[in-house]
Short mmCIF file of C-alpha atoms in Angstrom, two decimals:
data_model
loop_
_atom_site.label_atom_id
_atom_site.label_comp_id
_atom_site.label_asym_id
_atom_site.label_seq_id
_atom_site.Cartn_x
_atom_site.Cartn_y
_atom_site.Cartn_z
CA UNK A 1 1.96 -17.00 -16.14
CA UNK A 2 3.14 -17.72 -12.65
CA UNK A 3 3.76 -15.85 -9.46
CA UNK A 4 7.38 -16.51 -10.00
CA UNK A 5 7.38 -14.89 -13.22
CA UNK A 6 5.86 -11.80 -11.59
CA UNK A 7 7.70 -12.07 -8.36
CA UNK A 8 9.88 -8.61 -7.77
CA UNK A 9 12.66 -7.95 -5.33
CA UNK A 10 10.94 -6.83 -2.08
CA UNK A 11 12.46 -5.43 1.11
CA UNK A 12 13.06 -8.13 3.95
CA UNK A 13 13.74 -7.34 7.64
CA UNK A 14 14.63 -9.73 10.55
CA UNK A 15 12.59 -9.35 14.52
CA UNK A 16 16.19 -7.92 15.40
CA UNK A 17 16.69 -5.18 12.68
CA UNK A 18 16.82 -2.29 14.15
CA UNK A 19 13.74 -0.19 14.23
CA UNK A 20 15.47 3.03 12.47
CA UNK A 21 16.81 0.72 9.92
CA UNK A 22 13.60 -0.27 8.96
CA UNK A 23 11.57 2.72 8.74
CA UNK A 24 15.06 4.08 7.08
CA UNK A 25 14.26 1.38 4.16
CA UNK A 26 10.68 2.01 4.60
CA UNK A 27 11.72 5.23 2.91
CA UNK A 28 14.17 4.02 0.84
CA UNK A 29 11.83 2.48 -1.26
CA UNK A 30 8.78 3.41 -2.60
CA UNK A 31 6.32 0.74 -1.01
CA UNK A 32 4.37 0.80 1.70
CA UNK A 33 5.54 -2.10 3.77
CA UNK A 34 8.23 -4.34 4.48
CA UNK A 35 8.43 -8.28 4.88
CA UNK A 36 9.52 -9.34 8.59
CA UNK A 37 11.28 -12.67 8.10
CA UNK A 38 11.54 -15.05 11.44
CA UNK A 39 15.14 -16.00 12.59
CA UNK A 40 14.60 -19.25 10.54
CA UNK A 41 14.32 -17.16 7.24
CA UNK A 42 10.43 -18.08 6.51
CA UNK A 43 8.15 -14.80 6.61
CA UNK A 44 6.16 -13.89 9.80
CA UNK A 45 4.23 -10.70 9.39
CA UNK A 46 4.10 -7.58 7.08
CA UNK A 47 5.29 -4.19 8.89
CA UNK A 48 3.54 -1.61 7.23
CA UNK A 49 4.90 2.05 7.63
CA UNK A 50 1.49 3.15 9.55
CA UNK A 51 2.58 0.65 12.17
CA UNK A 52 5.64 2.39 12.54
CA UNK A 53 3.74 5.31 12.93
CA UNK A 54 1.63 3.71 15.47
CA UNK A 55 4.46 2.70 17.56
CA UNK A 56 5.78 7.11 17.72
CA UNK A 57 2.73 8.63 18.00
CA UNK A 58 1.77 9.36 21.24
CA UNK A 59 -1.67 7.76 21.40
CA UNK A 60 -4.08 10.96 22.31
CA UNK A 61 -2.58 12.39 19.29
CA UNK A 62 -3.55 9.45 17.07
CA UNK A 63 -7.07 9.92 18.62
CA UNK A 64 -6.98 14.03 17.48
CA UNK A 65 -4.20 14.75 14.86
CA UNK A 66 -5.03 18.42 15.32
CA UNK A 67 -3.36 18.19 18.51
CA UNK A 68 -0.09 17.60 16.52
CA UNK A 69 -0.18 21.24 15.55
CA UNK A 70 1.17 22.45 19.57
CA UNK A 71 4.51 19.85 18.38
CA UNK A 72 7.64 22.41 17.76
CA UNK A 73 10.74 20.89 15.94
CA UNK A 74 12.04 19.96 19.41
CA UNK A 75 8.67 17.93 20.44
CA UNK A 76 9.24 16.52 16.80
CA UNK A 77 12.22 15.40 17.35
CA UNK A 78 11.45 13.45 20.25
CA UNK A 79 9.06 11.24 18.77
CA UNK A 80 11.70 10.24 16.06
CA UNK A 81 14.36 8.98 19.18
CA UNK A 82 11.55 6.65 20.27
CA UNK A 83 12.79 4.36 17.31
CA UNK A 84 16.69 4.16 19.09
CA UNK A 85 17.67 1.30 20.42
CA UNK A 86 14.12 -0.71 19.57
CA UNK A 87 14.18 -3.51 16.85
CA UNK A 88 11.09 -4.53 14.45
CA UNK A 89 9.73 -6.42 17.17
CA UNK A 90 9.14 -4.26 19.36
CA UNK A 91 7.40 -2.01 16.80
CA UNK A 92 5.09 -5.12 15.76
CA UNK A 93 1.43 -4.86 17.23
CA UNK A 94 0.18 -7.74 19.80
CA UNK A 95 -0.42 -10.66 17.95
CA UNK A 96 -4.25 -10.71 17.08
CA UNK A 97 -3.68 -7.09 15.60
CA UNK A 98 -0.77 -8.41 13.42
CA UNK A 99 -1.71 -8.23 9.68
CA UNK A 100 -1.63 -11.63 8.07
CA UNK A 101 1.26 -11.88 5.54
CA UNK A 102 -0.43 -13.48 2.49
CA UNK A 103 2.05 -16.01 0.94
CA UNK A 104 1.77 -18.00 -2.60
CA UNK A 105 4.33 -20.87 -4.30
CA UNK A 106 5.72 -19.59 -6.92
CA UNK A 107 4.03 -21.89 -8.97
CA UNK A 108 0.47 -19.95 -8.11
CA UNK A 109 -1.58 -19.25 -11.04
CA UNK A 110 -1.94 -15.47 -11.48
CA UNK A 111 -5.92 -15.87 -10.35
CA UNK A 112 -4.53 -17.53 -7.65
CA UNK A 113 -2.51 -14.81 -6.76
CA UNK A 114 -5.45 -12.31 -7.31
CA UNK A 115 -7.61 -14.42 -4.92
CA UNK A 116 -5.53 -14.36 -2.15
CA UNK A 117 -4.94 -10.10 -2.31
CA UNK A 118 -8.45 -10.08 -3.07
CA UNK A 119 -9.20 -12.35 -0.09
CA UNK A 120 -6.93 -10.66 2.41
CA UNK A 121 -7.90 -6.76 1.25
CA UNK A 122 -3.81 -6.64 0.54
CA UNK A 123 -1.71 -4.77 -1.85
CA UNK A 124 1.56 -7.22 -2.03
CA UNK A 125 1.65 -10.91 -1.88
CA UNK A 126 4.97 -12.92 -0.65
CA UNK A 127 6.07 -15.41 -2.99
CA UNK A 128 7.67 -18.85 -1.83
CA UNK A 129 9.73 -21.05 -3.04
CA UNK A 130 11.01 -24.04 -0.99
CA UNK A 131 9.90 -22.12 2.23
CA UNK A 132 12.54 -19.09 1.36
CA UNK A 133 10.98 -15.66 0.46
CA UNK A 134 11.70 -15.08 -3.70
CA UNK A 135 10.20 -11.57 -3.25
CA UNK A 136 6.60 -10.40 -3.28
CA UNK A 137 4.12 -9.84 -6.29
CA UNK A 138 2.36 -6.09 -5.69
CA UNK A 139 -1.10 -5.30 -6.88
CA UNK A 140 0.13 -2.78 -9.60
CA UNK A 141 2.80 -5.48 -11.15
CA UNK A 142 -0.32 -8.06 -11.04
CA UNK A 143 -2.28 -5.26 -13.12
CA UNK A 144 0.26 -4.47 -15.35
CA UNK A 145 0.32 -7.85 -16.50
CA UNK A 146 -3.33 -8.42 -16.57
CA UNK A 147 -4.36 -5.26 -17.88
CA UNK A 148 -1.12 -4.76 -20.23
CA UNK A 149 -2.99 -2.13 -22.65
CA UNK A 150 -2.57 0.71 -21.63
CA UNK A 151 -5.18 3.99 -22.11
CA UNK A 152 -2.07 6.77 -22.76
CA UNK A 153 1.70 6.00 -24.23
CA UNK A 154 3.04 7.45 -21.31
CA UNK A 155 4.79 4.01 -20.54
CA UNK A 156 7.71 2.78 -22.57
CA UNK A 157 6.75 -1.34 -23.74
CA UNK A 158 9.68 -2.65 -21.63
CA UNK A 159 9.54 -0.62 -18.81
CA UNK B 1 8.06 21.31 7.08
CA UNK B 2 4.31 20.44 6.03
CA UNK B 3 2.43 18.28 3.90
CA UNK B 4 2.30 20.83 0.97
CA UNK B 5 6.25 20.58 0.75
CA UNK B 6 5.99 17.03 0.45
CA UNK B 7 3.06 16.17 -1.30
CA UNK B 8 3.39 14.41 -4.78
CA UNK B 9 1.17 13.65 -7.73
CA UNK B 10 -1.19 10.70 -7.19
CA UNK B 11 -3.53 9.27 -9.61
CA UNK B 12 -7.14 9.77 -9.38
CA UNK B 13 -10.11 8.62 -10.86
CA UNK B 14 -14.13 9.74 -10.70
CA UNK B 15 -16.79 7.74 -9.96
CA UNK B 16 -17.86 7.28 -13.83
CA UNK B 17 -14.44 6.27 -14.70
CA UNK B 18 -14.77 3.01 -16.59
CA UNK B 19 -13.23 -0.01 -14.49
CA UNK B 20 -10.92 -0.98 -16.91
CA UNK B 21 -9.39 2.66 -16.74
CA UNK B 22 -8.61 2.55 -13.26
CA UNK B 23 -7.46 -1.26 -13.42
CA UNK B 24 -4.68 0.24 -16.14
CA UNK B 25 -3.59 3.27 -14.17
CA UNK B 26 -3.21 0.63 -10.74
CA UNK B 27 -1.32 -1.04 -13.14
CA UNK B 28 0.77 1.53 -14.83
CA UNK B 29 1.72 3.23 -11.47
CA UNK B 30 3.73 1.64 -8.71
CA UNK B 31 1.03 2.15 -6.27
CA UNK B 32 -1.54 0.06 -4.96
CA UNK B 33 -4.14 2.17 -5.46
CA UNK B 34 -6.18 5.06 -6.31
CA UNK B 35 -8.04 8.50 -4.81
CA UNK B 36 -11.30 8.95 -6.11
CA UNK B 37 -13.24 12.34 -6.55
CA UNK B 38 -16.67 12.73 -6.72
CA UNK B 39 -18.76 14.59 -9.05
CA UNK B 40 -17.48 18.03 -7.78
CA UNK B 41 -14.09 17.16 -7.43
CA UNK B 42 -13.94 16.50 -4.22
CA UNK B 43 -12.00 13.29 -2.72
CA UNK B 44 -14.61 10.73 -2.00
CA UNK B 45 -12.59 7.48 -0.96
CA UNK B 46 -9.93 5.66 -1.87
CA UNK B 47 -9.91 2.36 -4.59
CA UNK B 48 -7.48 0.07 -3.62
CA UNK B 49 -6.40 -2.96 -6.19
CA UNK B 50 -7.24 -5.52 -4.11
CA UNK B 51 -11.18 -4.12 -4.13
CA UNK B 52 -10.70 -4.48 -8.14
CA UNK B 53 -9.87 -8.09 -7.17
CA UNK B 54 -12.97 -8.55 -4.54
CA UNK B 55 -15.22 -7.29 -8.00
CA UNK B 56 -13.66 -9.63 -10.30
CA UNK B 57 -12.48 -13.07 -8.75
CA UNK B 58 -15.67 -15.32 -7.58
CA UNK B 59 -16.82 -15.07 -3.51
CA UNK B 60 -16.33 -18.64 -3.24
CA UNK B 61 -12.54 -18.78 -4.98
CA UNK B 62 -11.54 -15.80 -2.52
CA UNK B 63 -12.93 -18.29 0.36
CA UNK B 64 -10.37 -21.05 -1.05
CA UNK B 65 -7.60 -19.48 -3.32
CA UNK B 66 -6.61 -22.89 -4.38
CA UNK B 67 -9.74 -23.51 -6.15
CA UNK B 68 -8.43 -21.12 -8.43
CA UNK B 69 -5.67 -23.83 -9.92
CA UNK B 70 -9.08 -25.30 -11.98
CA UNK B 71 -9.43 -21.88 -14.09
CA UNK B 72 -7.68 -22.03 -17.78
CA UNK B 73 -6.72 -19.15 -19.64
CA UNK B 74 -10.56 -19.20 -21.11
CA UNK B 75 -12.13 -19.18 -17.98
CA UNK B 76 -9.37 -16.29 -16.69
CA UNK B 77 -10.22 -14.10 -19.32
CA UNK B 78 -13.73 -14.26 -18.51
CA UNK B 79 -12.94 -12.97 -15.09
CA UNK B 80 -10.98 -9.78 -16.96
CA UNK B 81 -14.14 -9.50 -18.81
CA UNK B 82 -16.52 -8.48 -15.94
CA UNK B 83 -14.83 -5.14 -15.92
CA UNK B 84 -15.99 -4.43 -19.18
CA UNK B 85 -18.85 -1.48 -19.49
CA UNK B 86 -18.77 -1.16 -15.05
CA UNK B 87 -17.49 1.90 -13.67
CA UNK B 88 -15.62 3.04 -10.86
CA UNK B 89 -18.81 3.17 -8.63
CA UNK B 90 -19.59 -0.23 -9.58
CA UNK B 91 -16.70 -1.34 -8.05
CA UNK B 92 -16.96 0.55 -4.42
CA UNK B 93 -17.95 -1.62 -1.75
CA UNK B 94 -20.93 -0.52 -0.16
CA UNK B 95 -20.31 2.21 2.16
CA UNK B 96 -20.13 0.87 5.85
CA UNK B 97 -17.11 -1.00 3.92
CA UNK B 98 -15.45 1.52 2.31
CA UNK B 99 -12.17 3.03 3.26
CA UNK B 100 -11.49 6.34 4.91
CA UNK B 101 -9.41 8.31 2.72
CA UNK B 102 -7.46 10.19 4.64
CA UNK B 103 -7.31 13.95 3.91
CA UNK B 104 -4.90 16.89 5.50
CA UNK B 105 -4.73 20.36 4.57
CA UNK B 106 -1.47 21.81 2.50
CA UNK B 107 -0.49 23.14 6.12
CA UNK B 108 -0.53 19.82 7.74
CA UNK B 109 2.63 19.76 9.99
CA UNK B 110 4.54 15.95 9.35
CA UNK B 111 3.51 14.91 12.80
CA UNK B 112 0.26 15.82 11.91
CA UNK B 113 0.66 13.70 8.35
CA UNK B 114 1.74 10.82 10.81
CA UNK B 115 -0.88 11.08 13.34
CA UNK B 116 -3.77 10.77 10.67
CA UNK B 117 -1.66 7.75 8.74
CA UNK B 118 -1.40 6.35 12.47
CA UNK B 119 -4.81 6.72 13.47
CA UNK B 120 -6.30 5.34 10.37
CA UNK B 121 -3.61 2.73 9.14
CA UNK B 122 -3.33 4.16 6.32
CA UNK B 123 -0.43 4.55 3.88
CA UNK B 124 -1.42 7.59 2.13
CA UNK B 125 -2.88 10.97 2.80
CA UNK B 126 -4.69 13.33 -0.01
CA UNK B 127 -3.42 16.62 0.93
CA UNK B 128 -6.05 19.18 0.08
CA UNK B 129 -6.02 23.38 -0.89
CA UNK B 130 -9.29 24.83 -0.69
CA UNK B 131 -11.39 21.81 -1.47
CA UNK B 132 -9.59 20.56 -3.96
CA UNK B 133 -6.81 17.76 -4.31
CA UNK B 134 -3.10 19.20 -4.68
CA UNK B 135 -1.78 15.18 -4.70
CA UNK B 136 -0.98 13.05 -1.66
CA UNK B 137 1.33 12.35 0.99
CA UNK B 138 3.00 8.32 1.14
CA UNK B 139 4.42 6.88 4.11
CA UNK B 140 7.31 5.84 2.05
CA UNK B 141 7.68 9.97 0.86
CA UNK B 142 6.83 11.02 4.72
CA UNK B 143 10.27 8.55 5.82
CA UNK B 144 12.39 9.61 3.25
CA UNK B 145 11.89 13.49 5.05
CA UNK B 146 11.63 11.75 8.21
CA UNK B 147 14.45 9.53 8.18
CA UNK B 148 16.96 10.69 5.70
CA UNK B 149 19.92 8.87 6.51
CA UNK B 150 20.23 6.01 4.77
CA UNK B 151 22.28 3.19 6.27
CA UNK B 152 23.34 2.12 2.37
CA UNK B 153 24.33 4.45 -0.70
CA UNK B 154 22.40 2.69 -2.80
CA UNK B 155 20.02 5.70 -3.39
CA UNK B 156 21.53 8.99 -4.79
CA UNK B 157 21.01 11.70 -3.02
CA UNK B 158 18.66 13.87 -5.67
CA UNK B 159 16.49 10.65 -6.37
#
């Protein structure tokens, strides 16, 4: 088994998508993160949604969330405009803060593929072929097919 | 709007969970990880897959993922095999390396949610009510409230 035969659709975004696009898709989906692909195509980062997050929040609230409690809808609302007119770069943390996109071939062996999440502390894997993003290969599809029996029947065999 | 209007089911495991347990339910749900209680009940920290991975895969093949090509299927099933008879508290790093898991009350406010997934990078909140956990908040569930209009119709709108 591969990485390409466990490689799943994942959400791509260019520097120049537009920042309420993204955390739209953010939502759309249910993962935690998005790949940022440079303007050749080849992936440059991972935007998670807590770096979104980071970007709208005003810092001293990040430092004490119970100060979010004195935010009305109005105040609310104001934090969500700070995503108008800004693209995923701008949301993107300075460099040395960015987190590493891990990337594999798709011909990675699946212990290959579990050595580089396990290396990197990450959830989702980008999977390459010929220097274009296939998709990614998450931690829970790795499982699945490492750890395929399982303890209830509560999943259907071809799910 | 608060956290106890959004919050959602999340799987958790205790700390005498056996590993292979809380490999499958990684596996079975699309998430890349898992809250875990302590003896009481209470949330104690959070299990990601990738720490499963740090158990399992060899210090000096998560220093150079390509050593990994050299392991067959024999030697990769021996790997699955370490999980056998540990628990979930085997697993835990120790605890200066643990991660926070991030816990609001039921009457969080969503820019308090966002604040705490801000602060501590985190993707997911446990959303407590009186000590115990009613679920958890994701980042992904916290954008879909947040930013509900999607720019395609590919989702319907009661998904």
């Amino acid at each position: 088994m591969r990485a390409g035969d466990l490689v799943e659709p994942f959400p791509t975004v260019g520097l120049s998508t537009d920042a309420l696009t993204a955390a739209r898709t953010i939502g759309e989906h249910r993962l935690p993160g998005l790949i940022v692909l440079d303007d050749d195509g080849a992936p440059y980062t991972v935007l998670g949604g807590s770096q979104v997050l980071r970007f709208m929040i005003p810092g001293y609230i990040q430092d004490d969330p119970t100060l979010a409690r004195v935010y009305d809808e109005d105040a609310s609302d104001k934090l969500l405009h700070k995503l108008s007119s800004r693209t995923v770069a701008d949301l993107l943390p300075r460099r040395q803060d960015r987190d590493e996109l891990p990337v594999v071939d798709a011909d990675a062996t699946t212990v290959e593929v579990a050595a580089v999440m396990a290396q990197l502390h990450s959830p989702v894997v980008a999977v390459l072929q010929d220097g274009l993003v296939l998709g990614a290969v998450t931690v829970s599809r790795l499982f699945e097919h490492l750890f395929p029996d399982l303890p209830s029947d509560r999943r259907g065999r071809d799910e």
